[in-house]
mmCIF file with all atom_site columns, C-alpha atoms in Angstrom:
data_model
loop_
_atom_site.group_PDB
_atom_site.id
_atom_site.type_symbol
_atom_site.label_atom_id
_atom_site.label_alt_id
_atom_site.label_comp_id
_atom_site.label_asym_id
_atom_site.label_entity_id
_atom_site.label_seq_id
_atom_site.pdbx_PDB_ins_code
_atom_site.Cartn_x
_atom_site.Cartn_y
_atom_site.Cartn_z
_atom_site.occupancy
_atom_site.B_iso_or_equiv
_atom_site.pdbx_formal_charge
_atom_site.auth_seq_id
_atom_site.auth_comp_id
_atom_site.auth_asym_id
_atom_site.auth_atom_id
_atom_site.pdbx_PDB_model_num
ATOM 1   C CA . UNK A 1 1   ? -4.397  -13.706 7.434   1.00 95.00 ? 1   UNK A CA 1
ATOM 2   C CA . UNK A 1 2   ? -4.230  -14.855 11.382  1.00 95.00 ? 2   UNK A CA 1
ATOM 3   C CA . UNK A 1 3   ? -7.159  -16.747 11.375  1.00 95.00 ? 3   UNK A CA 1
ATOM 4   C CA . UNK A 1 4   ? -10.872 -17.304 10.226  1.00 94.00 ? 4   UNK A CA 1
ATOM 5   C CA . UNK A 1 5   ? -11.987 -14.078 12.182  1.00 94.00 ? 5   UNK A CA 1
ATOM 6   C CA . UNK A 1 6   ? -8.915  -12.303 12.341  1.00 95.00 ? 6   UNK A CA 1
ATOM 7   C CA . UNK A 1 7   ? -5.000  -10.530 11.047  1.00 94.00 ? 7   UNK A CA 1
ATOM 8   C CA . UNK A 1 8   ? -2.773  -8.625  10.901  1.00 94.00 ? 8   UNK A CA 1
ATOM 9   C CA . UNK A 1 9   ? -2.263  -5.827  8.169   1.00 91.00 ? 9   UNK A CA 1
ATOM 10  C CA . UNK A 1 10  ? 1.386   -3.913  7.813   1.00 92.00 ? 10  UNK A CA 1
ATOM 11  C CA . UNK A 1 11  ? 1.642   -1.388  5.394   1.00 90.00 ? 11  UNK A CA 1
ATOM 12  C CA . UNK A 1 12  ? 6.223   -0.306  4.807   1.00 91.00 ? 12  UNK A CA 1
ATOM 13  C CA . UNK A 1 13  ? 6.342   2.731   3.103   1.00 89.00 ? 13  UNK A CA 1
ATOM 14  C CA . UNK A 1 14  ? 9.993   4.347   2.135   1.00 88.00 ? 14  UNK A CA 1
ATOM 15  C CA . UNK A 1 15  ? 10.467  8.409   1.175   1.00 86.00 ? 15  UNK A CA 1
ATOM 16  C CA . UNK A 1 16  ? 13.848  8.423   0.021   1.00 84.00 ? 16  UNK A CA 1
ATOM 17  C CA . UNK A 1 17  ? 16.834  10.716  1.085   1.00 87.00 ? 17  UNK A CA 1
ATOM 18  C CA . UNK A 1 18  ? 16.025  13.278  -1.259  1.00 83.00 ? 18  UNK A CA 1
ATOM 19  C CA . UNK A 1 19  ? 12.149  14.212  -0.342  1.00 82.00 ? 19  UNK A CA 1
ATOM 20  C CA . UNK A 1 20  ? 12.174  13.380  3.488   1.00 87.00 ? 20  UNK A CA 1
ATOM 21  C CA . UNK A 1 21  ? 13.910  16.278  5.374   1.00 86.00 ? 21  UNK A CA 1
ATOM 22  C CA . UNK A 1 22  ? 11.822  17.902  3.014   1.00 83.00 ? 22  UNK A CA 1
ATOM 23  C CA . UNK A 1 23  ? 8.710   16.636  4.564   1.00 82.00 ? 23  UNK A CA 1
ATOM 24  C CA . UNK A 1 24  ? 9.932   16.305  7.728   1.00 83.00 ? 24  UNK A CA 1
ATOM 25  C CA . UNK A 1 25  ? 10.886  19.962  7.310   1.00 82.00 ? 25  UNK A CA 1
ATOM 26  C CA . UNK A 1 26  ? 7.087   21.020  6.077   1.00 78.00 ? 26  UNK A CA 1
ATOM 27  C CA . UNK A 1 27  ? 5.490   18.678  8.993   1.00 74.00 ? 27  UNK A CA 1
ATOM 28  C CA . UNK A 1 28  ? 8.446   20.439  11.571  1.00 74.00 ? 28  UNK A CA 1
ATOM 29  C CA . UNK A 1 29  ? 6.989   23.970  10.199  1.00 69.00 ? 29  UNK A CA 1
ATOM 30  C CA . UNK A 1 30  ? 3.144   23.473  10.676  1.00 60.00 ? 30  UNK A CA 1
ATOM 31  C CA . UNK A 1 31  ? 2.026   27.029  12.639  1.00 53.00 ? 31  UNK A CA 1
ATOM 32  C CA . UNK A 1 32  ? -0.505  29.154  12.942  1.00 54.00 ? 32  UNK A CA 1
ATOM 33  C CA . UNK A 1 33  ? -3.025  28.706  10.074  1.00 52.00 ? 33  UNK A CA 1
ATOM 34  C CA . UNK A 1 34  ? -0.921  26.299  8.978   1.00 51.00 ? 34  UNK A CA 1
ATOM 35  C CA . UNK A 1 35  ? -3.046  22.824  8.088   1.00 55.00 ? 35  UNK A CA 1
ATOM 36  C CA . UNK A 1 36  ? 0.303   19.774  8.245   1.00 60.00 ? 36  UNK A CA 1
ATOM 37  C CA . UNK A 1 37  ? 0.075   16.709  9.261   1.00 70.00 ? 37  UNK A CA 1
ATOM 38  C CA . UNK A 1 38  ? 3.257   15.209  10.774  1.00 77.00 ? 38  UNK A CA 1
ATOM 39  C CA . UNK A 1 39  ? 4.498   12.353  8.899   1.00 82.00 ? 39  UNK A CA 1
ATOM 40  C CA . UNK A 1 40  ? 4.716   8.941   10.717  1.00 89.00 ? 40  UNK A CA 1
ATOM 41  C CA . UNK A 1 41  ? 2.703   10.041  14.052  1.00 87.00 ? 41  UNK A CA 1
ATOM 42  C CA . UNK A 1 42  ? -0.180  8.494   13.585  1.00 87.00 ? 42  UNK A CA 1
ATOM 43  C CA . UNK A 1 43  ? -1.438  5.050   16.299  1.00 85.00 ? 43  UNK A CA 1
ATOM 44  C CA . UNK A 1 44  ? 0.028   2.183   15.429  1.00 85.00 ? 44  UNK A CA 1
ATOM 45  C CA . UNK A 1 45  ? 2.823   4.244   13.072  1.00 92.00 ? 45  UNK A CA 1
ATOM 46  C CA . UNK A 1 46  ? 6.475   3.494   14.192  1.00 95.00 ? 46  UNK A CA 1
ATOM 47  C CA . UNK A 1 47  ? 9.635   5.540   12.216  1.00 94.00 ? 47  UNK A CA 1
ATOM 48  C CA . UNK A 1 48  ? 12.758  5.149   11.247  1.00 95.00 ? 48  UNK A CA 1
ATOM 49  C CA . UNK A 1 49  ? 14.866  7.725   10.257  1.00 94.00 ? 49  UNK A CA 1
ATOM 50  C CA . UNK A 1 50  ? 17.641  5.550   8.006   1.00 95.00 ? 50  UNK A CA 1
ATOM 51  C CA . UNK A 1 51  ? 21.461  6.345   8.140   1.00 96.00 ? 51  UNK A CA 1
ATOM 52  C CA . UNK A 1 52  ? 21.095  7.063   4.459   1.00 95.00 ? 52  UNK A CA 1
ATOM 53  C CA . UNK A 1 53  ? 18.652  10.110  5.465   1.00 93.00 ? 53  UNK A CA 1
ATOM 54  C CA . UNK A 1 54  ? 15.008  8.497   4.313   1.00 91.00 ? 54  UNK A CA 1
ATOM 55  C CA . UNK A 1 55  ? 13.130  7.576   6.091   1.00 93.00 ? 55  UNK A CA 1
ATOM 56  C CA . UNK A 1 56  ? 10.908  4.038   6.673   1.00 94.00 ? 56  UNK A CA 1
ATOM 57  C CA . UNK A 1 57  ? 7.791   4.352   8.099   1.00 94.00 ? 57  UNK A CA 1
ATOM 58  C CA . UNK A 1 58  ? 5.288   0.940   9.205   1.00 95.00 ? 58  UNK A CA 1
ATOM 59  C CA . UNK A 1 59  ? 1.949   1.273   10.069  1.00 92.00 ? 59  UNK A CA 1
ATOM 60  C CA . UNK A 1 60  ? 0.405   -2.316  11.516  1.00 91.00 ? 60  UNK A CA 1
ATOM 61  C CA . UNK A 1 61  ? -2.726  -3.389  12.803  1.00 90.00 ? 61  UNK A CA 1
ATOM 62  C CA . UNK A 1 62  ? -4.273  -6.213  14.305  1.00 92.00 ? 62  UNK A CA 1
ATOM 63  C CA . UNK A 1 63  ? -7.548  -7.546  15.013  1.00 93.00 ? 63  UNK A CA 1
ATOM 64  C CA . UNK A 1 64  ? -10.747 -8.737  14.051  1.00 93.00 ? 64  UNK A CA 1
ATOM 65  C CA . UNK A 1 65  ? -10.963 -8.751  9.887   1.00 91.00 ? 65  UNK A CA 1
ATOM 66  C CA . UNK A 1 66  ? -14.054 -5.896  9.496   1.00 83.00 ? 66  UNK A CA 1
ATOM 67  C CA . UNK A 1 67  ? -11.426 -3.547  11.403  1.00 85.00 ? 67  UNK A CA 1
ATOM 68  C CA . UNK A 1 68  ? -8.585  -3.892  8.953   1.00 86.00 ? 68  UNK A CA 1
ATOM 69  C CA . UNK A 1 69  ? -10.305 -2.816  6.001   1.00 79.00 ? 69  UNK A CA 1
ATOM 70  C CA . UNK A 1 70  ? -11.905 -0.179  7.940   1.00 75.00 ? 70  UNK A CA 1
ATOM 71  C CA . UNK A 1 71  ? -10.197 3.552   6.334   1.00 65.00 ? 71  UNK A CA 1
ATOM 72  C CA . UNK A 1 72  ? -9.528  7.410   7.545   1.00 65.00 ? 72  UNK A CA 1
ATOM 73  C CA . UNK A 1 73  ? -13.381 7.969   7.981   1.00 64.00 ? 73  UNK A CA 1
ATOM 74  C CA . UNK A 1 74  ? -14.220 4.334   10.083  1.00 64.00 ? 74  UNK A CA 1
ATOM 75  C CA . UNK A 1 75  ? -16.224 3.430   7.263   1.00 63.00 ? 75  UNK A CA 1
ATOM 76  C CA . UNK A 1 76  ? -15.487 0.288   5.703   1.00 63.00 ? 76  UNK A CA 1
ATOM 77  C CA . UNK A 1 77  ? -12.873 0.623   2.933   1.00 71.00 ? 77  UNK A CA 1
ATOM 78  C CA . UNK A 1 78  ? -14.060 -0.620  -0.978  1.00 75.00 ? 78  UNK A CA 1
ATOM 79  C CA . UNK A 1 79  ? -10.080 -1.444  -1.586  1.00 83.00 ? 79  UNK A CA 1
ATOM 80  C CA . UNK A 1 80  ? -9.812  -4.048  0.614   1.00 88.00 ? 80  UNK A CA 1
ATOM 81  C CA . UNK A 1 81  ? -12.017 -7.401  1.532   1.00 90.00 ? 81  UNK A CA 1
ATOM 82  C CA . UNK A 1 82  ? -11.899 -10.425 3.462   1.00 93.00 ? 82  UNK A CA 1
ATOM 83  C CA . UNK A 1 83  ? -15.142 -12.272 2.467   1.00 94.00 ? 83  UNK A CA 1
ATOM 84  C CA . UNK A 1 84  ? -15.346 -16.066 3.876   1.00 94.00 ? 84  UNK A CA 1
ATOM 85  C CA . UNK A 1 85  ? -15.824 -18.615 1.329   1.00 96.00 ? 85  UNK A CA 1
ATOM 86  C CA . UNK A 1 86  ? -16.264 -21.808 2.920   1.00 96.00 ? 86  UNK A CA 1
ATOM 87  C CA . UNK A 1 87  ? -15.758 -22.451 6.720   1.00 96.00 ? 87  UNK A CA 1
ATOM 88  C CA . UNK A 1 88  ? -11.681 -21.460 8.267   1.00 95.00 ? 88  UNK A CA 1
ATOM 89  C CA . UNK A 1 89  ? -11.430 -20.358 4.028   1.00 97.00 ? 89  UNK A CA 1
ATOM 90  C CA . UNK A 1 90  ? -11.083 -16.825 3.644   1.00 97.00 ? 90  UNK A CA 1
ATOM 91  C CA . UNK A 1 91  ? -10.596 -14.440 -0.014  1.00 97.00 ? 91  UNK A CA 1
ATOM 92  C CA . UNK A 1 92  ? -8.635  -11.604 0.679   1.00 96.00 ? 92  UNK A CA 1
ATOM 93  C CA . UNK A 1 93  ? -9.131  -9.000  -2.091  1.00 94.00 ? 93  UNK A CA 1
ATOM 94  C CA . UNK A 1 94  ? -7.575  -6.091  -3.137  1.00 91.00 ? 94  UNK A CA 1
ATOM 95  C CA . UNK A 1 95  ? -9.059  -3.587  -6.365  1.00 89.00 ? 95  UNK A CA 1
ATOM 96  C CA . UNK A 1 96  ? -5.938  -2.010  -7.838  1.00 86.00 ? 96  UNK A CA 1
ATOM 97  C CA . UNK A 1 97  ? -8.623  -0.222  -10.925 1.00 76.00 ? 97  UNK A CA 1
ATOM 98  C CA . UNK A 1 98  ? -8.954  2.691   -8.405  1.00 71.00 ? 98  UNK A CA 1
ATOM 99  C CA . UNK A 1 99  ? -5.134  2.692   -6.589  1.00 71.00 ? 99  UNK A CA 1
ATOM 100 C CA . UNK A 1 100 ? -4.169  3.433   -10.783 1.00 61.00 ? 100 UNK A CA 1
ATOM 101 C CA . UNK A 1 101 ? -6.853  6.009   -12.055 1.00 61.00 ? 101 UNK A CA 1
ATOM 102 C CA . UNK A 1 102 ? -5.812  7.205   -8.448  1.00 61.00 ? 102 UNK A CA 1
ATOM 103 C CA . UNK A 1 103 ? -1.711  7.771   -8.818  1.00 61.00 ? 103 UNK A CA 1
ATOM 104 C CA . UNK A 1 104 ? -1.926  8.473   -13.003 1.00 56.00 ? 104 UNK A CA 1
ATOM 105 C CA . UNK A 1 105 ? -4.714  11.945  -11.638 1.00 58.00 ? 105 UNK A CA 1
ATOM 106 C CA . UNK A 1 106 ? -2.380  12.856  -8.938  1.00 53.00 ? 106 UNK A CA 1
ATOM 107 C CA . UNK A 1 107 ? 0.544   13.444  -11.193 1.00 52.00 ? 107 UNK A CA 1
ATOM 108 C CA . UNK A 1 108 ? -1.637  15.186  -13.602 1.00 51.00 ? 108 UNK A CA 1
ATOM 109 C CA . UNK A 1 109 ? -5.003  15.615  -15.481 1.00 51.00 ? 109 UNK A CA 1
ATOM 110 C CA . UNK A 1 110 ? -3.096  15.681  -19.275 1.00 52.00 ? 110 UNK A CA 1
ATOM 111 C CA . UNK A 1 111 ? -1.926  19.558  -19.728 1.00 53.00 ? 111 UNK A CA 1
ATOM 112 C CA . UNK A 1 112 ? 1.069   20.433  -21.159 1.00 56.00 ? 112 UNK A CA 1
ATOM 113 C CA . UNK A 1 113 ? 2.130   21.774  -17.243 1.00 62.00 ? 113 UNK A CA 1
ATOM 114 C CA . UNK A 1 114 ? 0.932   18.468  -15.619 1.00 66.00 ? 114 UNK A CA 1
ATOM 115 C CA . UNK A 1 115 ? 3.392   16.136  -18.087 1.00 71.00 ? 115 UNK A CA 1
ATOM 116 C CA . UNK A 1 116 ? 6.235   18.073  -17.380 1.00 76.00 ? 116 UNK A CA 1
ATOM 117 C CA . UNK A 1 117 ? 5.453   18.118  -14.097 1.00 73.00 ? 117 UNK A CA 1
ATOM 118 C CA . UNK A 1 118 ? 5.026   14.432  -14.430 1.00 73.00 ? 118 UNK A CA 1
ATOM 119 C CA . UNK A 1 119 ? 8.546   14.147  -16.501 1.00 76.00 ? 119 UNK A CA 1
ATOM 120 C CA . UNK A 1 120 ? 9.978   16.087  -12.621 1.00 76.00 ? 120 UNK A CA 1
ATOM 121 C CA . UNK A 1 121 ? 9.437   13.557  -10.556 1.00 76.00 ? 121 UNK A CA 1
ATOM 122 C CA . UNK A 1 122 ? 9.110   10.356  -12.938 1.00 79.00 ? 122 UNK A CA 1
ATOM 123 C CA . UNK A 1 123 ? 13.168  9.856   -12.094 1.00 79.00 ? 123 UNK A CA 1
ATOM 124 C CA . UNK A 1 124 ? 12.622  9.772   -8.567  1.00 76.00 ? 124 UNK A CA 1
ATOM 125 C CA . UNK A 1 125 ? 10.438  7.215   -8.690  1.00 79.00 ? 125 UNK A CA 1
ATOM 126 C CA . UNK A 1 126 ? 12.323  5.222   -10.993 1.00 82.00 ? 126 UNK A CA 1
ATOM 127 C CA . UNK A 1 127 ? 12.988  1.329   -9.480  1.00 83.00 ? 127 UNK A CA 1
ATOM 128 C CA . UNK A 1 128 ? 10.268  2.109   -6.811  1.00 83.00 ? 128 UNK A CA 1
ATOM 129 C CA . UNK A 1 129 ? 7.338   -0.024  -7.059  1.00 87.00 ? 129 UNK A CA 1
ATOM 130 C CA . UNK A 1 130 ? 4.461   -0.987  -4.775  1.00 88.00 ? 130 UNK A CA 1
ATOM 131 C CA . UNK A 1 131 ? 4.139   -5.016  -3.248  1.00 91.00 ? 131 UNK A CA 1
ATOM 132 C CA . UNK A 1 132 ? 1.393   -6.735  -2.373  1.00 93.00 ? 132 UNK A CA 1
ATOM 133 C CA . UNK A 1 133 ? 1.455   -9.946  -0.258  1.00 95.00 ? 133 UNK A CA 1
ATOM 134 C CA . UNK A 1 134 ? -0.648  -11.498 0.980   1.00 96.00 ? 134 UNK A CA 1
ATOM 135 C CA . UNK A 1 135 ? -0.029  -14.068 4.423   1.00 97.00 ? 135 UNK A CA 1
ATOM 136 C CA . UNK A 1 136 ? -1.622  -17.159 5.389   1.00 96.00 ? 136 UNK A CA 1
ATOM 137 C CA . UNK A 1 137 ? -1.471  -20.499 6.527   1.00 97.00 ? 137 UNK A CA 1
ATOM 138 C CA . UNK A 1 138 ? -2.053  -22.075 2.543   1.00 98.00 ? 138 UNK A CA 1
ATOM 139 C CA . UNK A 1 139 ? -2.668  -20.051 -0.177  1.00 98.00 ? 139 UNK A CA 1
ATOM 140 C CA . UNK A 1 140 ? -5.248  -22.240 -2.273  1.00 98.00 ? 140 UNK A CA 1
ATOM 141 C CA . UNK A 1 141 ? -5.309  -20.231 -4.944  1.00 98.00 ? 141 UNK A CA 1
ATOM 142 C CA . UNK A 1 142 ? -4.050  -16.155 -6.484  1.00 98.00 ? 142 UNK A CA 1
ATOM 143 C CA . UNK A 1 143 ? -3.603  -14.235 -8.956  1.00 97.00 ? 143 UNK A CA 1
ATOM 144 C CA . UNK A 1 144 ? -0.561  -13.401 -7.596  1.00 97.00 ? 144 UNK A CA 1
ATOM 145 C CA . UNK A 1 145 ? 2.396   -15.171 -7.629  1.00 97.00 ? 145 UNK A CA 1
ATOM 146 C CA . UNK A 1 146 ? 2.577   -17.655 -5.104  1.00 97.00 ? 146 UNK A CA 1
ATOM 147 C CA . UNK A 1 147 ? 5.903   -18.504 -2.763  1.00 98.00 ? 147 UNK A CA 1
ATOM 148 C CA . UNK A 1 148 ? 7.271   -21.907 -2.962  1.00 97.00 ? 148 UNK A CA 1
ATOM 149 C CA . UNK A 1 149 ? 5.601   -22.653 0.675   1.00 98.00 ? 149 UNK A CA 1
ATOM 150 C CA . UNK A 1 150 ? 2.166   -21.632 -0.558  1.00 97.00 ? 150 UNK A CA 1
ATOM 151 C CA . UNK A 1 151 ? 1.860   -19.684 2.267   1.00 98.00 ? 151 UNK A CA 1
ATOM 152 C CA . UNK A 1 152 ? 2.270   -15.648 0.838   1.00 98.00 ? 152 UNK A CA 1
ATOM 153 C CA . UNK A 1 153 ? 1.139   -14.125 -2.844  1.00 98.00 ? 153 UNK A CA 1
ATOM 154 C CA . UNK A 1 154 ? 3.025   -11.414 -3.436  1.00 97.00 ? 154 UNK A CA 1
ATOM 155 C CA . UNK A 1 155 ? 2.435   -8.671  -6.568  1.00 95.00 ? 155 UNK A CA 1
ATOM 156 C CA . UNK A 1 156 ? 4.758   -6.068  -6.766  1.00 94.00 ? 156 UNK A CA 1
ATOM 157 C CA . UNK A 1 157 ? 4.290   -3.168  -9.423  1.00 91.00 ? 157 UNK A CA 1
ATOM 158 C CA . UNK A 1 158 ? 6.959   -0.453  -10.594 1.00 91.00 ? 158 UNK A CA 1
ATOM 159 C CA . UNK A 1 159 ? 5.326   2.880   -9.419  1.00 85.00 ? 159 UNK A CA 1
ATOM 160 C CA . UNK A 1 160 ? 5.811   4.879   -12.463 1.00 87.00 ? 160 UNK A CA 1
ATOM 161 C CA . UNK A 1 161 ? 4.149   1.947   -14.750 1.00 87.00 ? 161 UNK A CA 1
ATOM 162 C CA . UNK A 1 162 ? 1.225   3.231   -12.669 1.00 83.00 ? 162 UNK A CA 1
ATOM 163 C CA . UNK A 1 163 ? 1.913   6.771   -12.851 1.00 81.00 ? 163 UNK A CA 1
ATOM 164 C CA . UNK A 1 164 ? 2.315   6.374   -16.844 1.00 80.00 ? 164 UNK A CA 1
ATOM 165 C CA . UNK A 1 165 ? -1.620  4.472   -16.357 1.00 78.00 ? 165 UNK A CA 1
ATOM 166 C CA . UNK A 1 166 ? 0.319   1.688   -17.450 1.00 82.00 ? 166 UNK A CA 1
ATOM 167 C CA . UNK A 1 167 ? 0.596   -0.970  -15.271 1.00 84.00 ? 167 UNK A CA 1
ATOM 168 C CA . UNK A 1 168 ? 0.251   -3.970  -16.116 1.00 86.00 ? 168 UNK A CA 1
ATOM 169 C CA . UNK A 1 169 ? -2.254  -5.388  -13.269 1.00 88.00 ? 169 UNK A CA 1
ATOM 170 C CA . UNK A 1 170 ? -5.696  -6.903  -13.067 1.00 91.00 ? 170 UNK A CA 1
ATOM 171 C CA . UNK A 1 171 ? -8.428  -4.638  -11.853 1.00 89.00 ? 171 UNK A CA 1
ATOM 172 C CA . UNK A 1 172 ? -8.470  -6.742  -8.157  1.00 93.00 ? 172 UNK A CA 1
ATOM 173 C CA . UNK A 1 173 ? -4.929  -8.792  -6.944  1.00 95.00 ? 173 UNK A CA 1
ATOM 174 C CA . UNK A 1 174 ? -6.651  -11.829 -4.590  1.00 97.00 ? 174 UNK A CA 1
ATOM 175 C CA . UNK A 1 175 ? -5.869  -14.927 -2.853  1.00 98.00 ? 175 UNK A CA 1
ATOM 176 C CA . UNK A 1 176 ? -7.813  -17.752 -1.001  1.00 98.00 ? 176 UNK A CA 1
ATOM 177 C CA . UNK A 1 177 ? -6.563  -18.584 2.442   1.00 97.00 ? 177 UNK A CA 1
ATOM 178 C CA . UNK A 1 178 ? -7.141  -21.569 4.069   1.00 97.00 ? 178 UNK A CA 1
ATOM 179 C CA . UNK A 1 179 ? -6.739  -21.165 7.189   1.00 95.00 ? 179 UNK A CA 1
ATOM 180 C CA . UNK A 1 180 ? -7.630  -24.820 8.773   1.00 93.00 ? 180 UNK A CA 1
#
């Protein structure tokens, strides 16, 4: 949160060396009749191909708080919100309930084939996490882990816990940021 009305959202995603070449090949193949979107090629996205064969995509969006929560369709996202608590004090919240169910659903709906696929992909996500951080001038309240200097709050979610549907996070992560 940069001010009571503006902010900056940064998303960083690293695709491991075991997956990135396949993703790159699929997006380059494209071809007629094949709908394949290039990885990390939208406005605001910056791709770095790392020496180890992995790739990191950093997406940055800065502006009015309302525009930072726009979904792919341009409408408001239901997963993130910025709410003014009092002048200059903003509550930033991320819903995790949908994230937990979407990851688990994406990994399989419970059939034997899905369980087999899950067993095959889980080793690739071992040790990987989703990290959510809220930063601002001063964090006054949060259900995340506050930094020692009080300017950020972070939660780390093990990816395999999301796949298993066992992620131990509240249905909403939040921090209240005082911009005064």
